[in-house]
Coordinates of C-alpha atoms and ligand atoms in Angstrom, one line a residue:
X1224 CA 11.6 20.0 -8.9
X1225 CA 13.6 18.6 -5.5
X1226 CA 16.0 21.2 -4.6
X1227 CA 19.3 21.3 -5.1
X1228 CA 22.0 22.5 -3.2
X1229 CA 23.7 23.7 -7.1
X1230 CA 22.6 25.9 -9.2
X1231 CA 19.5 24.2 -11.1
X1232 CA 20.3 22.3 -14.5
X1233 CA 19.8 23.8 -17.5
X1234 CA 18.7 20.7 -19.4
X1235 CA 16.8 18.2 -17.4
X1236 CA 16.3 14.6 -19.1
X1237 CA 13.5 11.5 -18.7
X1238 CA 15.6 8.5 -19.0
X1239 CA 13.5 5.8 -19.9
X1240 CA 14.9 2.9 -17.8
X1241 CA 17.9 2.8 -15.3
X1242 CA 20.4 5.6 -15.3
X1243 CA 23.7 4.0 -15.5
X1244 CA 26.9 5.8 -14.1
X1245 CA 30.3 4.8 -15.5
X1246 CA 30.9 3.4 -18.8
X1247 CA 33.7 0.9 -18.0
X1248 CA 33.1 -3.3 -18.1
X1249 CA 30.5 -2.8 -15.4
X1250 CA 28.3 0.1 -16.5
X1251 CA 28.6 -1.6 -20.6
X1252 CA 28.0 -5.3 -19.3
X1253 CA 24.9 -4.3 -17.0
X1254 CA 23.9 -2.0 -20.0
X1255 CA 24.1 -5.6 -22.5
X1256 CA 22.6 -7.2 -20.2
X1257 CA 19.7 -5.3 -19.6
X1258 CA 19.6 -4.5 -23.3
X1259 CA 19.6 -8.8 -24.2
X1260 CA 16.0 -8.5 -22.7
X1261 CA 14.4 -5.7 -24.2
X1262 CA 15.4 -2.9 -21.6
X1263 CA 16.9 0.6 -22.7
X1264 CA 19.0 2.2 -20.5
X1265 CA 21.4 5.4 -20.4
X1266 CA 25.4 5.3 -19.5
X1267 CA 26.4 8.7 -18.2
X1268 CA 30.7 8.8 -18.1
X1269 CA 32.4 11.6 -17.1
X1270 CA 35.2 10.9 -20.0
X1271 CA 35.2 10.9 -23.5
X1272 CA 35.5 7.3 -24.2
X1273 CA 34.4 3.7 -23.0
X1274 CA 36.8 1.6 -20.3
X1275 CA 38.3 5.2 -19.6
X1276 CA 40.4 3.4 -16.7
X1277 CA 41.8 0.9 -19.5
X1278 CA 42.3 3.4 -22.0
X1279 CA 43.6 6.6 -20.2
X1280 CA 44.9 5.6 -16.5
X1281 CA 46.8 2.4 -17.3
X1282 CA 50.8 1.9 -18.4
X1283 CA 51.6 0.6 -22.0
X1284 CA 52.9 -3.3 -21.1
X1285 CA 49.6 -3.6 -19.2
X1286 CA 47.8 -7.3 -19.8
X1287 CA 45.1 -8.3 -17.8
X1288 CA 46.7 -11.0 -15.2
X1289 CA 44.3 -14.0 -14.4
X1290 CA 43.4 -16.5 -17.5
X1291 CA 41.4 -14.3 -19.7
X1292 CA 38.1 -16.6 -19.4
X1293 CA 37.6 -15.2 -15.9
X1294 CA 37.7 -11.5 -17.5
X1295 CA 34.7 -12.3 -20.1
X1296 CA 31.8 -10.0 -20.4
X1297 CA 28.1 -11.8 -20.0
X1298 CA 27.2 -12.8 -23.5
X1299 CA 30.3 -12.6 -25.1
X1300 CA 33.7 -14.1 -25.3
X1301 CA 36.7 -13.0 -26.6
X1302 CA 38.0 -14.2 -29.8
X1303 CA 39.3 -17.2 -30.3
X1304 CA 42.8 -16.0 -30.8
X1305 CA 43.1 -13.7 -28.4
X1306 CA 46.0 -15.3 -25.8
X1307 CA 45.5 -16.7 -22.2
X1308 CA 46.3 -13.2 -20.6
X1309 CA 45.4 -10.2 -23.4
X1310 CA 47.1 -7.0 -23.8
X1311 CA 45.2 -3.9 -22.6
X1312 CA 45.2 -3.3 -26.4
X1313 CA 43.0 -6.6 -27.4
X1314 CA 41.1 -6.1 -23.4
X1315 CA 40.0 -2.4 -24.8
X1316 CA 39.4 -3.6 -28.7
X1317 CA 36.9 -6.5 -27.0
X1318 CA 35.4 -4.1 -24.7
X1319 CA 34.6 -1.4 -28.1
X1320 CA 33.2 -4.8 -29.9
X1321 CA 30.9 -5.4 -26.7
X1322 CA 29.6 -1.7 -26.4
X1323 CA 28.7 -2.0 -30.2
X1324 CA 27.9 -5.1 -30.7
X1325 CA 24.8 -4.7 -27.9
X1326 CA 24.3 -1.0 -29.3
X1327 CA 25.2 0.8 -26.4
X1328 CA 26.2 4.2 -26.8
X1329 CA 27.3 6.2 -23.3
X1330 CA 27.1 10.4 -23.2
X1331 CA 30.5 11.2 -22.7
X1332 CA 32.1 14.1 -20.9
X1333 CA 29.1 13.5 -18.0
X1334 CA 30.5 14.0 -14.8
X1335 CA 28.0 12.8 -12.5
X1336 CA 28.2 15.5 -9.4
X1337 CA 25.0 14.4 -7.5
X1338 CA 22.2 11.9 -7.2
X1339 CA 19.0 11.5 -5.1
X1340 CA 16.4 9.9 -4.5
X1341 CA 13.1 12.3 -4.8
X1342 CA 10.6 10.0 -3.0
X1343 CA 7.5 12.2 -3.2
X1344 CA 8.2 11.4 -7.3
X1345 CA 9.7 7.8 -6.5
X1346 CA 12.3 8.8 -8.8
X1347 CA 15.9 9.3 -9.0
X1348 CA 17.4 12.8 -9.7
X1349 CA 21.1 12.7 -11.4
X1350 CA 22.7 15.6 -12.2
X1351 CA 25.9 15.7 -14.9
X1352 CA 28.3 18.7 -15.6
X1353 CA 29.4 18.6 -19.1
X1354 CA 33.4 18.2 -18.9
X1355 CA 33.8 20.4 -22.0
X1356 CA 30.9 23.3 -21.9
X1357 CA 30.1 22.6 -18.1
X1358 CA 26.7 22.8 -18.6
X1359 CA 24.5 21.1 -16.1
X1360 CA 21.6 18.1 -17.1
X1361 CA 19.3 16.2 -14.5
X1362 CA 18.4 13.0 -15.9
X1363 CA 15.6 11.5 -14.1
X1364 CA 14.9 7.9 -13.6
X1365 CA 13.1 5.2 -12.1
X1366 CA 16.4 3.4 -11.5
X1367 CA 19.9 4.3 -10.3
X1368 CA 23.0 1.7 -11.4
X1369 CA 26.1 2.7 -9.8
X1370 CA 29.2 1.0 -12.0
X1371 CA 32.0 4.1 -10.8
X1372 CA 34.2 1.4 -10.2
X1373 CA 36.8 0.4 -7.1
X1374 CA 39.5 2.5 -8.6
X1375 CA 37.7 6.1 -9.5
X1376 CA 40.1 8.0 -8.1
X1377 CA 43.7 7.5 -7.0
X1378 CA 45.3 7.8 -3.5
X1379 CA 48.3 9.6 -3.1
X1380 CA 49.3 9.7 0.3
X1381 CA 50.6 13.1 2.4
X1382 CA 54.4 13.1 3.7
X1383 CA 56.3 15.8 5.2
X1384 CA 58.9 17.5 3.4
X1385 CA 57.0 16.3 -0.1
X1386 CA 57.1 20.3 -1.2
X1387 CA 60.7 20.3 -0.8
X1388 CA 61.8 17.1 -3.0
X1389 CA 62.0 19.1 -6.3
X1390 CA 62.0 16.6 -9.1
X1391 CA 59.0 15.0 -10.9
X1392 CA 56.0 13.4 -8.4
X1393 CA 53.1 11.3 -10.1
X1394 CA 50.4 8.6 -9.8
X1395 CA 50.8 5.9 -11.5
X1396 CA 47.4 6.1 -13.5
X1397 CA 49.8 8.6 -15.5
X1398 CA 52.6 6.1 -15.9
X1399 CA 52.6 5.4 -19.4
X1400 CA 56.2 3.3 -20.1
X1401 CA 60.0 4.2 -18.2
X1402 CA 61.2 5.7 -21.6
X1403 CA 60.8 9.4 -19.7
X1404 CA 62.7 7.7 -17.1
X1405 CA 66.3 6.0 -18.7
X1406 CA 69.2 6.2 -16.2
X1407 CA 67.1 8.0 -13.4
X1408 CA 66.7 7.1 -9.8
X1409 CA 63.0 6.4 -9.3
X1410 CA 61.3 5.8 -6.1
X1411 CA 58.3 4.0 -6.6
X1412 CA 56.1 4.1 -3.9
X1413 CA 53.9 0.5 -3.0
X1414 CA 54.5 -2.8 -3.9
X1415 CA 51.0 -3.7 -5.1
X1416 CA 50.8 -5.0 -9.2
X1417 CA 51.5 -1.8 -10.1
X1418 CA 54.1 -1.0 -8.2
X1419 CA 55.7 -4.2 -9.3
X1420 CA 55.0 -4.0 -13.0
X1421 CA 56.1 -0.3 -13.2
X1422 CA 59.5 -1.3 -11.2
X1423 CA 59.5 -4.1 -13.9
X1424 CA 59.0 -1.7 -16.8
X1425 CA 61.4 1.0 -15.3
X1426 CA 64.4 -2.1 -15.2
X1427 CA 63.4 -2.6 -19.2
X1428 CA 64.3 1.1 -19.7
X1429 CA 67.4 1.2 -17.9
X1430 CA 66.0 3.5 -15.3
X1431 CA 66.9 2.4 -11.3
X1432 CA 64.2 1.8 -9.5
X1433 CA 63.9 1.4 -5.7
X1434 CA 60.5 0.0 -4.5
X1435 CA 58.9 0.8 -0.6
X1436 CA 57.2 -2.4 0.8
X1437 CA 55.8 -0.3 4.0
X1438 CA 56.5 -2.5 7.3
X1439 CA 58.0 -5.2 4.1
X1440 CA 54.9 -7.3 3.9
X1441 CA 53.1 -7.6 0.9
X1442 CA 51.9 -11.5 -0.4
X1443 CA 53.9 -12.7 -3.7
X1444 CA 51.9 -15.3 -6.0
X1445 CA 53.4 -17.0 -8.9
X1446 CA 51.3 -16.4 -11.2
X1447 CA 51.5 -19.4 -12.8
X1448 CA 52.7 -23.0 -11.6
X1449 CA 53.7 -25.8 -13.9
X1450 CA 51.8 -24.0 -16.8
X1451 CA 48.7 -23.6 -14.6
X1452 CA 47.5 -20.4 -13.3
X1453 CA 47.5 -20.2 -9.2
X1454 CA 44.0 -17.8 -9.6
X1455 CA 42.5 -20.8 -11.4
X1456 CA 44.1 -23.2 -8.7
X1457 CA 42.3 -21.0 -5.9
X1458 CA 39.2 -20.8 -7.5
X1459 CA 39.3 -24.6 -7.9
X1460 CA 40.0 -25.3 -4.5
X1461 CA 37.3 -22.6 -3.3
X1462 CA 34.9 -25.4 -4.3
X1463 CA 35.9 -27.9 -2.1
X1464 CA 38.0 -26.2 1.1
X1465 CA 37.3 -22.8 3.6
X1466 CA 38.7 -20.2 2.4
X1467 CA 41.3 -19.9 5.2
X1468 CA 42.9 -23.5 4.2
X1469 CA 42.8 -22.3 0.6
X1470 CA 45.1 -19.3 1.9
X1471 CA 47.5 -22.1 3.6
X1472 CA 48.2 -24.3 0.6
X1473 CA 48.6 -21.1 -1.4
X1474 CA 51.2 -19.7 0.8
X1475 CA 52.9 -23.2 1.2
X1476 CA 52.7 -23.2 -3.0
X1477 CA 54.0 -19.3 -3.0
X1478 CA 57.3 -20.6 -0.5
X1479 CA 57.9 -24.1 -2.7
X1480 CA 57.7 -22.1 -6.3
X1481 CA 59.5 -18.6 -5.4
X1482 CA 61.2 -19.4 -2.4
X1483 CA 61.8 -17.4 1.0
X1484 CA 61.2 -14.0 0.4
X1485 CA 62.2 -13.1 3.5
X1486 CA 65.9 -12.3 2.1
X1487 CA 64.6 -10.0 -0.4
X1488 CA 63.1 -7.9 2.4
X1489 CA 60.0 -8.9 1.8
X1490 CA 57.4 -10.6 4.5
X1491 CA 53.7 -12.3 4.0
X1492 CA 51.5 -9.9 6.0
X1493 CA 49.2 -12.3 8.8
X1494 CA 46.0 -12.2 7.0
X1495 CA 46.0 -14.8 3.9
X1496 CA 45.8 -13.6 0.5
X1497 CA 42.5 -13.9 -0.7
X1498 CA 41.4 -13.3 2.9
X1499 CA 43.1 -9.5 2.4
X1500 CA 41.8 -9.2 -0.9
X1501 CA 38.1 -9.6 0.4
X1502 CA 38.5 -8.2 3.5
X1503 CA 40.2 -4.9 2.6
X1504 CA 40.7 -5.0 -1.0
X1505 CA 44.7 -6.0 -0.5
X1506 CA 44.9 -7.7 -4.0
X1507 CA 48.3 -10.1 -3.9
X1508 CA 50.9 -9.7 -6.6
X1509 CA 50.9 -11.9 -9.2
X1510 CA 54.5 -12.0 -10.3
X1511 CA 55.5 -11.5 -13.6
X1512 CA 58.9 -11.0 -13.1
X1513 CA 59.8 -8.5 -10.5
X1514 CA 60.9 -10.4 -8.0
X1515 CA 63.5 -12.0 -10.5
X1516 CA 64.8 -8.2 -10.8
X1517 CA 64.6 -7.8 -6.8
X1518 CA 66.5 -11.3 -6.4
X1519 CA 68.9 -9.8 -8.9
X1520 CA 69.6 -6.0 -7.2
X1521 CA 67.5 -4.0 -10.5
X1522 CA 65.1 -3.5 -8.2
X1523 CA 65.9 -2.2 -4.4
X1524 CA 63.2 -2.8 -2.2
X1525 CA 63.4 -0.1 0.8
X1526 CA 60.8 -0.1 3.9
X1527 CA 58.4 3.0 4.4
X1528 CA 58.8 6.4 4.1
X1529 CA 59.5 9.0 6.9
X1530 CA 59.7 12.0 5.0
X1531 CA 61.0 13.9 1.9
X1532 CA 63.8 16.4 1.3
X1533 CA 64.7 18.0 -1.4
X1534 CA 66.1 15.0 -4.1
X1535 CA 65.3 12.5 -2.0
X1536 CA 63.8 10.9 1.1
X1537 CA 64.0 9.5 4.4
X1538 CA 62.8 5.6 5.2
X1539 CA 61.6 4.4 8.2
X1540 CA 65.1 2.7 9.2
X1541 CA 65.9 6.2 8.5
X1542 CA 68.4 5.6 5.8
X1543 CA 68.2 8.3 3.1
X1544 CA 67.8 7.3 -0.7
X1545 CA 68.4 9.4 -3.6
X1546 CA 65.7 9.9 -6.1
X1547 CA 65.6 11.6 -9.2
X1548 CA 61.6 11.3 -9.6
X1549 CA 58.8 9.4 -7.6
X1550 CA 55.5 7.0 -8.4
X1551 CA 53.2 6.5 -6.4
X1552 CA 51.6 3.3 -6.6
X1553 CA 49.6 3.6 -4.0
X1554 CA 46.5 2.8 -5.1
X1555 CA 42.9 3.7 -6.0
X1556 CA 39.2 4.4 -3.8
X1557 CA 35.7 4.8 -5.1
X1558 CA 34.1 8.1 -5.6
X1559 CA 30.5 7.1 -4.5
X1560 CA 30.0 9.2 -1.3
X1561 CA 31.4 12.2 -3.2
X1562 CA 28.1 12.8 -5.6
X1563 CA 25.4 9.9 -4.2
X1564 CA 23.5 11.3 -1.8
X1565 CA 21.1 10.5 0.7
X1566 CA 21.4 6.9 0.8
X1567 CA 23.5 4.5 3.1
X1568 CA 23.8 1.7 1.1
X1569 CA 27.2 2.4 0.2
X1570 CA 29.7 3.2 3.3
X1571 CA 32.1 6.0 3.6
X1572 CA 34.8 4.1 1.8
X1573 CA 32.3 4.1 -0.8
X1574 CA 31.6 0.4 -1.1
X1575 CA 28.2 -1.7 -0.6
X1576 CA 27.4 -2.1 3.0
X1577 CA 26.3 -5.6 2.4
X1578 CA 29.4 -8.1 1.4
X1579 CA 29.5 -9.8 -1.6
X1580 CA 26.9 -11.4 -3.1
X1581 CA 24.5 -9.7 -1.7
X1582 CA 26.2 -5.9 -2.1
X1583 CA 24.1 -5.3 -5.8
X1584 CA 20.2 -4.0 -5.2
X1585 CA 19.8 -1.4 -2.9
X1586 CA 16.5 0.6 -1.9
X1587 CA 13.8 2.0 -4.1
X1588 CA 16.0 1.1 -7.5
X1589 CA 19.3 1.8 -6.6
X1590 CA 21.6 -1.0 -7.8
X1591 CA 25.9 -1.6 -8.2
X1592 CA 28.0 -3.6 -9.8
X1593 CA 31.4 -4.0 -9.9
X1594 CA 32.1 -3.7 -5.9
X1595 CA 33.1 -7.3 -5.1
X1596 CA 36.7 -6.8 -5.0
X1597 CA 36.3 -9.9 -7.5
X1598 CA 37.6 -8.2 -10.7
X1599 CA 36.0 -8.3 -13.4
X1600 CA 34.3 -12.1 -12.3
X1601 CA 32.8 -10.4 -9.6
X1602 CA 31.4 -7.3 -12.5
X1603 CA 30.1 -10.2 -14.4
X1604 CA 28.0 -11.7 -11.7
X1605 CA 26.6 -8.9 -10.3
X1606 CA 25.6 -7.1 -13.8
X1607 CA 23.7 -10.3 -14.8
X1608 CA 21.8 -10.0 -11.4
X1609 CA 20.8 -6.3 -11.2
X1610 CA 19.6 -6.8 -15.6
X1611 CA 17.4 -9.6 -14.5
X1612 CA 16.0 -7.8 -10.8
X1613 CA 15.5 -4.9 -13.0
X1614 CA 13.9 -6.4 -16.1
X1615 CA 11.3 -8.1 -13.9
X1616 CA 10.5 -4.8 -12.3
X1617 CA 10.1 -2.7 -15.9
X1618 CA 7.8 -6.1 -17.1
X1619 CA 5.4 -5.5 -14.0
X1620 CA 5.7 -1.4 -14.9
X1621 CA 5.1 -1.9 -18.3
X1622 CA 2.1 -4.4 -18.3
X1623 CA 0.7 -2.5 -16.1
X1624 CA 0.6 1.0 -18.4
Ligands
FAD3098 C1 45.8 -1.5 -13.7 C2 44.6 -2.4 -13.4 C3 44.5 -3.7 -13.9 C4 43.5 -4.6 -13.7 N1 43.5 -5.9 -14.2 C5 42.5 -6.7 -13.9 C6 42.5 -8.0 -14.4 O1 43.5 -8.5 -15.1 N2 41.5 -8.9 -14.2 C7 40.4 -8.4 -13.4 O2 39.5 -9.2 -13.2 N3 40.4 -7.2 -12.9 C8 41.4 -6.3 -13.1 N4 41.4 -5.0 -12.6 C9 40.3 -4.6 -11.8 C10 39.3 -3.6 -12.4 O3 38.6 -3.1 -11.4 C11 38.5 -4.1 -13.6 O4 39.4 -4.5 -14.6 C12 37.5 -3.2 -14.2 O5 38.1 -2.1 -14.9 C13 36.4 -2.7 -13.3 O6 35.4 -2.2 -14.1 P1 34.4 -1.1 -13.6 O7 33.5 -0.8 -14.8 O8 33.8 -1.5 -12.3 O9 35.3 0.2 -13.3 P2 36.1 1.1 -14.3 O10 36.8 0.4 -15.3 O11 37.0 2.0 -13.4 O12 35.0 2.1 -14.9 C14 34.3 3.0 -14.2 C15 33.9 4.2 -15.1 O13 33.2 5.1 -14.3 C16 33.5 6.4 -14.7 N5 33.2 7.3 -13.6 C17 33.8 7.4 -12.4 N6 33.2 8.4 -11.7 C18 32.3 9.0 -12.4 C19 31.4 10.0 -12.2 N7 31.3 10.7 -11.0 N8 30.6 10.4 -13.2 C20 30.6 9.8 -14.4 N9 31.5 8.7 -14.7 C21 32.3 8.3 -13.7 C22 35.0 6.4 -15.1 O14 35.3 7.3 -16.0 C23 35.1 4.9 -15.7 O15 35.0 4.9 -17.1 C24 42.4 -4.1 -12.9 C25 42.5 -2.8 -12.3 C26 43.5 -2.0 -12.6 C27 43.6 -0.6 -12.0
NDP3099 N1 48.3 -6.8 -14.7 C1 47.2 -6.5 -14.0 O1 46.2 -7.0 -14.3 C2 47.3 -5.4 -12.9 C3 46.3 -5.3 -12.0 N2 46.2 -4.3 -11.1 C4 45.1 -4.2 -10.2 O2 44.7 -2.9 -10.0 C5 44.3 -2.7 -8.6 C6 45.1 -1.6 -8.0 O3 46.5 -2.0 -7.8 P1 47.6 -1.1 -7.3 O4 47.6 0.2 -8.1 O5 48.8 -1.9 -7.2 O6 47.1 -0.7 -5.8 P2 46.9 -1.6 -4.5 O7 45.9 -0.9 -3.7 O8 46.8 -3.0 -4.8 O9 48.3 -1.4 -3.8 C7 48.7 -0.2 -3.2 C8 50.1 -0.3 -2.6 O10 50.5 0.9 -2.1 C9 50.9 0.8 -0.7 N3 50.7 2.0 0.0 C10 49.6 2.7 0.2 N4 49.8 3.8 1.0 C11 51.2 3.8 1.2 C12 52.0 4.6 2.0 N5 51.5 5.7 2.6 N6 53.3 4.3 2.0 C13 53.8 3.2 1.4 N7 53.0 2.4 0.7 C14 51.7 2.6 0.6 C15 50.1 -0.4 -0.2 O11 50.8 -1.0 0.9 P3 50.0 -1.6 2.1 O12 49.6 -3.0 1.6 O13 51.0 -1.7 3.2 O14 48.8 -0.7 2.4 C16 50.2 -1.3 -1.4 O15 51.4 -2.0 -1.5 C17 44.5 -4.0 -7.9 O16 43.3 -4.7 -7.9 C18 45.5 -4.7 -8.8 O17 45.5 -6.1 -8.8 C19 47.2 -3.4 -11.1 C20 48.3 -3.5 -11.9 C21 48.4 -4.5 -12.9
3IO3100 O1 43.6 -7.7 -10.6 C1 42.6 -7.3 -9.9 O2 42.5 -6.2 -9.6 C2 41.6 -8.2 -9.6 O3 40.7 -7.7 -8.9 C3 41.6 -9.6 -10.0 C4 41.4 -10.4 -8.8 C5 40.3 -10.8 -8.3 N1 40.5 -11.6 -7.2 C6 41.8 -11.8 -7.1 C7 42.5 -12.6 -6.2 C8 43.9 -12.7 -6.4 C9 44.5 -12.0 -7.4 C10 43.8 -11.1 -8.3 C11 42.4 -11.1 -8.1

């Protein structure tokens, strides 16, 4: 057996086809996939239930924001009267229908704490602790799928005085609806989606949120104009411009159907929109209402932080704001370089070296999918890929037995 740094596994496991690591749209759509042409396959999740990000980490009022035919899994669409932007509710129902209806079935409670590539054996070496009776399994493999995801674990960023402030301090993967928070000061800290939305949802509970745009640029989209969704505008120009002039005429479309934003306190950083989003994973808000709560004063939008003290905290301008609780909406990174090992495929941010579309097949039958910064379009495309590179390899193994 290769040596391990941890204690050696009590169980150890020959998975017959790829080992697949996360359970959410990209581990069950690469799973489908693979399973469409005849290849079994093993989903290891570390919690107890499919689309754990969906079902566990994400607010109530949740719907999935672009048109929900860029959200469909391969092989299966969702049903017909599901609306043009579903509910987390109907988004996790279709993704339990997809799991079944292609018989995948994950092991739960597998945290995945390491994996390596043995090459004397030419296979990989994956090692789970069981969340609820910790004990250890190595599953070995021919084929390694990472499908962790871009948001695996949340960022919550350090600031002095943050032991002193005293009232209630979370993420907002725990944000679940602003009832907890009627009449309460909350500072909610980024203005991505979430930070919008849960500003948004805090205003619908009578709670008085103040939002920090950090040097007051973040880019505003409507997210629909004249009935037709801007995502499905910039995908249609993608076909014809650079992305670059794409960025232009969205921007010029952002200032026509929402106005300057400039009065609100809010500026367009210099990179374009989709140009951020693919560059550094910047995704731009799709408005769905805050800003008519900024325009409107429910929402304050204050710049960065400087430090906390105790009830409330200092901004940049260095202006102090009361707060009776803070959010941080500041975001999520991947987990990869925490438990792959011996491989630079992925970088340190835990990403694919290789940009999109060429970021899915690694060395020696390591794979990912789901690291476009693409959504769930960009989980789609790669998962078909790495089930057909993969099925071509197990058709040579197998004819060859
Ligand atoms: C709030 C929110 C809303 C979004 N809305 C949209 C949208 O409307 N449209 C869109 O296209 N995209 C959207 N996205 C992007 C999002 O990335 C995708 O929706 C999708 O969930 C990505 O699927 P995934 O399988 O790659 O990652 P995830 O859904 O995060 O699944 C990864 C799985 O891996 C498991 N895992 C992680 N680490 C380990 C480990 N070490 N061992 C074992 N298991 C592990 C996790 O438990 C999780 O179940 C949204 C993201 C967020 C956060
Ligand atoms: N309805 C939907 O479908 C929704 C989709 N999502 C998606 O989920 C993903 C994650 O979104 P989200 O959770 O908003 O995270 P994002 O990474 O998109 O945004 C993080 C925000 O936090 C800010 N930030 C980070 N560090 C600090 C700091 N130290 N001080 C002040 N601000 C800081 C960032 O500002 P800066 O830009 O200056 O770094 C940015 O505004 C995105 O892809 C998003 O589109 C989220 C919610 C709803
Ligand atoms: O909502 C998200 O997190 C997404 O990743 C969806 C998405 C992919 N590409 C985009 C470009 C602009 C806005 C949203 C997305």
């Amino acid at each position: 057996m290769a040596a391990t740094t941890a204690a050696a596994a009590s169980r150890v496991v020959w998975v017959n086809g790829p080992i697949v690591v996360g359970a959410g749209p990209a581990g069950l759509s690469v799973a489908a996939c693979l399973r469409a042409k005849g290849v079994p396959s093993v989903i290891l999740d570390r919690a107890d239930c499919v689309a754990s990000l969906w079902q566990r980490r994400t607010y109530d009022r949740l719907r999935l924001h672009l048109p929900r035919h860029f959200c469909e899994l391969p092989g299966m669409p969702f049903p017909d009267h599901y609306p043009e932007y579903p509910t987390k509710r109907q988004f996790v129902d279709y993704l339990e229908a997809y799991a079944a209806q292609a018989g995948v079935e994950p092991r739960f409670n597998q945290a995945v704490t390491s994996a390596r590539y043995d090459a004397a054996a030419g296979l990989w070496r994956v090692r789970a602790d069981d969340a609820v009776s910790g004990e250890a399994t190595e599953y070995i493999g021919r084929w390694l799928v990472v499908a962790t995801g871009e948001n695996a674990e949340c960022i919550v960023p350090e600031f002095e005085g943050a032991k002193e402030f005293g009232g209630p301090v979370s993420h907002v993967q725990e944000y679940k609806s602003g009832e907890a928070y009627r009449g309460k000061r909350v500072l909610v800290v980024g203005c991505g989606n979430s930070g919008m939305e849960v500003c948004l949802d805090l205003c619908d509970h009578n709670a008085l949120p103040a939002m920090v745009v950090r040097d007051s640029k973040v880019h505003v989209l409507p997210r629909e104009m004249f009935g037709v969704a801007t995502f499905s505008v910039a995908v249609f120009l993608l076909r014809f411009l650079p992305l670059r002039l794409v960025d232009m005429i969205l921007v010029f479309l952002a200032r026509l159907f929402l106005g300057n934003l400039e009065k609100l306190g809010i500026r367009r950083p210099a990179g374009g929109p989709l140009e951020l989003k693919n560059s550094r994973g910047r995704t731009p808000v799709l408005d769905i209402g805050a800003l008519a709560r900024i325009r409107s004063g429910d929402i304050e939008v204050v710049p960065g932080i400087r430090r906390f003290f105790r009830g409330g905290a200092e901004l940049a301008d260095g202006r102090r704001v009361a707060a009776d609780a803070v959010i941080f909406a500041t975001g999520y990174h991947s987990n990869v370089p925490q438990w792959l090992k011996g491989s630079d495929f992925f970088t340190e941010d835990g990403y694919p070296r290789v940009p999109f579309p060429h970021g899915w097949k690694g060395e020696s039958g390591l794979y990912s999918v789901g690291f476009t910064r693409r959504g769930l379009s960009g989980v789609s495309s790669d998962a078909v890929k790495v089930a057909h590179d993969i099925a071509t390899a197990w058709e040579q193994q197998t004819s060859t037995l």
